[in-house]
Amino acid sequence: MNPLASRDLLERLSSEVRECSLCALSQTRKNAVAGEGPISADIMFIGEAPGRREDSVGKPFIGSAGRILDAALSKAGIDRSGVFITNVVKCRPPNNRRPTSQERLACRRHLENQMLILSPKIICILGSTAYHSLLGGKSIIADRGKIVKRYGIRFFLTVHPASVIYNKSLLTDLENDMLSLAAEIRDGRRLDKKTTTKTRHNEKPRKIDSK
Ligand code: URA
């Protein structure tokens, strides 16, 4: 699709999100947080839901979890301004509780539209809520570092940056995973040049060894 048309669609979708009243979270939010990043992003990150700071400002991952994510991205040489960042649920659940399945379902169309319009090379799932919502996964801790191919899309699994606040040992996992993700995008670029699309689509789900 023409990149200008896609940018327009993405902007229109963000306006729809900002006006959305499909679930009760719209009554308690200050700002719906559609997400941010360029239409050309190779990587799309999907977290759980906005927190207090994100709700006040209207941007994703700008509070304490955001600072952890930013540091891990920067250590891996991933430029935050070149990736797209969003959440399963676009409005803050009161007291930062986990979004309910109805709230996730109501928001699903926004996320699916974003995935379609952006069509990134890889989607990085941050934490168990996104893992469960998108892939029906159970344990992000057990599965982190893996690539799963579903619906013709490659998903990379890692822990939620906020989980590092409560369990410091997960910081190394997050950092290693971001290094693997950066390598995957670099290798993908080489593959794009060297091989046919058929080879890439035949790829089997596999574990990246990040240790
Ligand atoms: N946690 C999330 O899952 N998303 C944000 O945007 C901020 C914190």
Tab-separated table of C-alpha atoms and ligand atoms in Angstrom:
chain	number	residue	atom	x	y	z
A	1	MET	CA	0.000	0.000	0.000
A	2	ASN	CA	1.100	3.542	-0.658
A	3	PRO	CA	2.927	4.712	2.528
A	4	LEU	CA	1.073	8.037	2.510
A	5	ALA	CA	-2.286	6.253	2.387
A	6	SER	CA	-1.174	3.952	5.243
A	7	ARG	CA	-0.028	6.908	7.343
A	8	ASP	CA	-3.398	8.506	6.793
A	9	LEU	CA	-5.201	5.297	7.807
A	10	LEU	CA	-3.058	4.963	10.925
A	11	GLU	CA	-3.785	8.572	11.904
A	12	ARG	CA	-7.507	8.028	11.313
A	13	LEU	CA	-7.366	4.914	13.474
A	14	SER	CA	-5.627	6.851	16.266
A	15	SER	CA	-8.437	9.436	16.166
A	16	GLU	CA	-11.003	6.630	16.396
A	17	VAL	CA	-9.179	5.257	19.445
A	18	ARG	CA	-9.130	8.691	21.081
A	19	GLU	CA	-12.922	8.950	20.601
A	20	CYS	CA	-13.671	5.302	21.426
A	21	SER	CA	-16.417	4.466	23.912
A	22	LEU	CA	-16.714	0.723	23.288
A	23	CYS	CA	-16.072	-0.182	26.929
A	24	ALA	CA	-16.415	1.362	30.372
A	25	LEU	CA	-12.713	2.310	30.547
A	26	SER	CA	-13.610	5.257	28.309
A	27	GLN	CA	-15.501	6.759	31.274
A	28	THR	CA	-12.536	6.763	33.636
A	29	ARG	CA	-9.633	7.536	31.279
A	30	LYS	CA	-8.065	10.973	30.815
A	31	ASN	CA	-6.608	10.061	27.433
A	32	ALA	CA	-6.886	6.981	25.284
A	33	VAL	CA	-3.383	5.929	24.235
A	34	ALA	CA	-3.469	4.745	20.632
A	35	GLY	CA	0.275	4.156	20.330
A	36	GLU	CA	3.156	5.891	18.624
A	37	GLY	CA	5.790	5.262	16.010
A	38	PRO	CA	6.380	5.555	12.292
A	39	ILE	CA	4.324	3.720	9.678
A	40	SER	CA	7.599	2.258	8.357
A	41	ALA	CA	8.416	0.521	11.688
A	42	ASP	CA	9.950	-2.963	11.317
A	43	ILE	CA	9.065	-3.792	14.921
A	44	MET	CA	5.751	-3.315	16.707
A	45	PHE	CA	5.750	-3.663	20.525
A	46	ILE	CA	2.536	-4.614	22.322
A	47	GLY	CA	2.214	-4.143	26.082
A	48	GLU	CA	-0.771	-4.500	28.408
A	49	ALA	CA	-2.490	-1.135	28.987
A	50	PRO	CA	-1.550	2.479	29.763
A	51	GLY	CA	-0.570	3.356	33.336
A	52	ARG	CA	-1.094	6.636	35.191
A	53	ARG	CA	1.509	8.693	33.334
A	54	GLU	CA	0.518	7.308	29.924
A	55	ASP	CA	-3.125	8.155	30.720
A	56	SER	CA	-2.210	11.754	31.667
A	57	VAL	CA	-0.076	12.399	28.595
A	58	GLY	CA	-1.632	10.114	25.967
A	59	LYS	CA	1.599	8.322	24.988
A	60	PRO	CA	2.601	4.685	25.596
A	61	PHE	CA	5.399	3.517	27.903
A	62	ILE	CA	6.555	6.878	29.282
A	63	GLY	CA	6.454	6.006	33.016
A	64	SER	CA	8.708	3.683	35.012
A	65	ALA	CA	8.096	0.648	32.754
A	66	GLY	CA	8.836	2.894	29.780
A	67	ARG	CA	12.194	3.917	31.215
A	68	ILE	CA	13.144	0.233	31.621
A	69	LEU	CA	12.031	-0.514	28.059
A	70	ASP	CA	13.933	2.501	26.697
A	71	ALA	CA	17.153	1.432	28.439
A	72	ALA	CA	16.876	-2.164	27.140
A	73	LEU	CA	16.167	-0.895	23.607
A	74	SER	CA	19.056	1.484	23.706
A	75	LYS	CA	21.468	-1.216	24.998
A	76	ALA	CA	20.442	-3.377	22.040
A	77	GLY	CA	20.890	-0.503	19.591
A	78	ILE	CA	17.168	-0.300	18.799
A	79	ASP	CA	16.046	3.281	18.202
A	80	ARG	CA	12.734	3.861	19.996
A	81	SER	CA	11.729	6.491	17.468
A	82	GLY	CA	11.932	3.852	14.700
A	83	VAL	CA	9.547	1.316	16.297
A	84	PHE	CA	5.802	1.350	16.909
A	85	ILE	CA	4.657	0.937	20.518
A	86	THR	CA	1.128	0.221	21.653
A	87	ASN	CA	-0.929	-1.874	24.091
A	88	VAL	CA	-3.630	-4.553	24.002
A	89	VAL	CA	-5.995	-2.120	25.730
A	90	LYS	CA	-5.798	1.574	24.876
A	91	CYS	CA	-7.314	3.061	28.056
A	92	ARG	CA	-6.002	2.863	31.609
A	93	PRO	CA	-7.790	0.369	33.846
A	94	PRO	CA	-8.525	1.956	37.271
A	95	ASN	CA	-5.659	1.398	39.738
A	96	ASN	CA	-3.665	-0.251	36.942
A	97	ARG	CA	-5.568	-3.510	37.375
A	98	ARG	CA	-5.225	-6.079	34.604
A	99	PRO	CA	-7.724	-5.411	31.794
A	100	THR	CA	-10.698	-7.792	31.818
A	101	SER	CA	-11.398	-10.129	28.903
A	102	GLN	CA	-14.372	-7.950	27.849
A	103	GLU	CA	-12.157	-4.852	27.782
A	104	ARG	CA	-9.530	-6.692	25.745
A	105	LEU	CA	-12.182	-7.944	23.357
A	106	ALA	CA	-13.689	-4.470	22.920
A	107	CYS	CA	-10.239	-3.074	22.079
A	108	ARG	CA	-9.246	-5.947	19.818
A	109	ARG	CA	-10.436	-4.313	16.592
A	110	HIS	CA	-8.144	-1.316	17.175
A	111	LEU	CA	-5.128	-3.553	17.718
A	112	GLU	CA	-5.914	-5.759	14.719
A	113	ASN	CA	-6.328	-2.701	12.493
A	114	GLN	CA	-2.992	-1.335	13.692
A	115	MET	CA	-1.298	-4.676	12.970
A	116	LEU	CA	-2.827	-4.749	9.487
A	117	ILE	CA	-1.909	-1.179	8.590
A	118	LEU	CA	1.618	-1.340	9.993
A	119	SER	CA	2.357	-4.870	8.796
A	120	PRO	CA	5.676	-4.910	10.700
A	121	LYS	CA	8.419	-7.502	10.153
A	122	ILE	CA	7.964	-8.746	13.686
A	123	ILE	CA	5.667	-8.075	16.644
A	124	CYS	CA	7.271	-8.088	20.080
A	125	ILE	CA	4.880	-9.205	22.791
A	126	LEU	CA	5.648	-7.606	26.154
A	127	GLY	CA	4.379	-9.735	29.017
A	128	SER	CA	1.713	-12.247	29.818
A	129	THR	CA	-1.432	-10.153	29.138
A	130	ALA	CA	-0.397	-9.508	25.533
A	131	TYR	CA	0.840	-13.110	25.200
A	132	HIS	CA	-2.455	-14.526	26.414
A	133	SER	CA	-4.616	-12.052	24.471
A	134	LEU	CA	-2.872	-12.485	21.123
A	135	LEU	CA	-1.611	-16.061	21.151
A	136	GLY	CA	-3.467	-17.768	24.000
A	137	GLY	CA	-0.068	-18.272	25.706
A	138	LYS	CA	0.212	-19.193	29.370
A	139	SER	CA	3.705	-18.559	30.664
A	140	ILE	CA	5.725	-15.714	29.230
A	141	ILE	CA	8.537	-16.589	31.623
A	142	ALA	CA	8.782	-20.103	30.173
A	143	ASP	CA	8.408	-18.970	26.564
A	144	ARG	CA	10.356	-15.707	26.460
A	145	GLY	CA	12.983	-15.524	23.753
A	146	LYS	CA	10.876	-17.608	21.359
A	147	ILE	CA	9.558	-16.647	17.960
A	148	VAL	CA	6.057	-17.888	17.178
A	149	LYS	CA	4.549	-17.665	13.716
A	150	ARG	CA	0.768	-17.254	13.708
A	151	TYR	CA	-1.687	-15.725	11.200
A	152	GLY	CA	1.320	-15.280	8.862
A	153	ILE	CA	2.910	-12.916	11.409
A	154	ARG	CA	6.126	-13.456	13.396
A	155	PHE	CA	5.748	-12.774	17.115
A	156	PHE	CA	8.740	-12.441	19.436
A	157	LEU	CA	8.029	-13.090	23.118
A	158	THR	CA	9.540	-11.296	26.072
A	159	VAL	CA	8.730	-10.258	29.628
A	160	HIS	CA	6.892	-7.037	30.485
A	161	PRO	CA	9.317	-4.229	31.462
A	162	ALA	CA	7.246	-3.554	34.626
A	163	SER	CA	7.899	-7.117	35.828
A	164	VAL	CA	11.560	-6.124	36.180
A	165	ILE	CA	10.568	-3.675	38.937
A	166	TYR	CA	9.403	-6.604	41.116
A	167	ASN	CA	11.906	-9.210	39.944
A	168	LYS	CA	15.318	-7.724	39.194
A	169	SER	CA	16.627	-10.967	37.662
A	170	LEU	CA	14.244	-10.442	34.723
A	171	LEU	CA	16.238	-7.388	33.639
A	172	THR	CA	18.961	-9.584	32.129
A	173	ASP	CA	16.282	-11.612	30.330
A	174	LEU	CA	14.674	-8.473	28.909
A	175	GLU	CA	18.053	-7.077	27.830
A	176	ASN	CA	19.126	-10.364	26.225
A	177	ASP	CA	15.784	-10.632	24.449
A	178	MET	CA	16.135	-7.127	23.018
A	179	LEU	CA	19.604	-8.061	21.722
A	180	SER	CA	18.097	-11.169	20.063
A	181	LEU	CA	15.285	-9.099	18.586
A	182	ALA	CA	17.770	-6.592	17.157
A	183	ALA	CA	19.790	-9.476	15.654
A	184	GLU	CA	16.624	-11.003	14.229
A	185	ILE	CA	15.771	-7.762	12.436
A	186	ARG	CA	19.348	-7.452	11.130
A	187	ASP	CA	19.301	-11.092	9.895
A	188	GLY	CA	15.837	-10.520	8.424
A	189	ARG	CA	17.205	-7.611	6.417
A	190	ARG	CA	20.007	-9.833	5.098
A	191	LEU	CA	17.462	-12.575	4.282
A	192	ASP	CA	15.302	-10.034	2.450
A	193	LYS	CA	18.221	-9.325	0.167
A	194	LYS	CA	19.417	-12.916	-0.241
A	195	THR	CA	16.396	-15.225	-0.289
A	196	THR	CA	12.909	-15.515	-1.680
A	197	THR	CA	9.795	-14.753	0.358
A	198	LYS	CA	8.918	-18.447	0.130
A	199	THR	CA	11.908	-19.386	2.233
A	200	ARG	CA	10.970	-16.828	4.878
A	201	HIS	CA	7.355	-17.963	5.005
A	202	ASN	CA	8.415	-21.583	5.409
A	203	GLU	CA	10.274	-20.675	8.568
A	204	LYS	CA	9.425	-22.864	11.551
A	205	PRO	CA	8.801	-21.451	15.049
A	206	ARG	CA	12.090	-21.683	16.893
A	207	LYS	CA	13.859	-20.622	20.013
A	208	ILE	CA	16.477	-17.906	19.793
A	209	ASP	CA	19.325	-18.730	22.118
A	210	SER	CA	19.877	-15.493	23.968
A	211	LYS	CA	21.995	-16.885	26.781
B	1	URA	N1	2.567	-0.675	30.851
B	1	URA	C1	2.030	-1.038	29.675
B	1	URA	O1	1.717	-2.203	29.446
B	1	URA	N2	1.861	-0.102	28.767
B	1	URA	C2	2.205	1.156	28.931
B	1	URA	O2	2.001	1.950	28.016
B	1	URA	C3	2.776	1.510	30.165
B	1	URA	C4	2.942	0.584	31.122
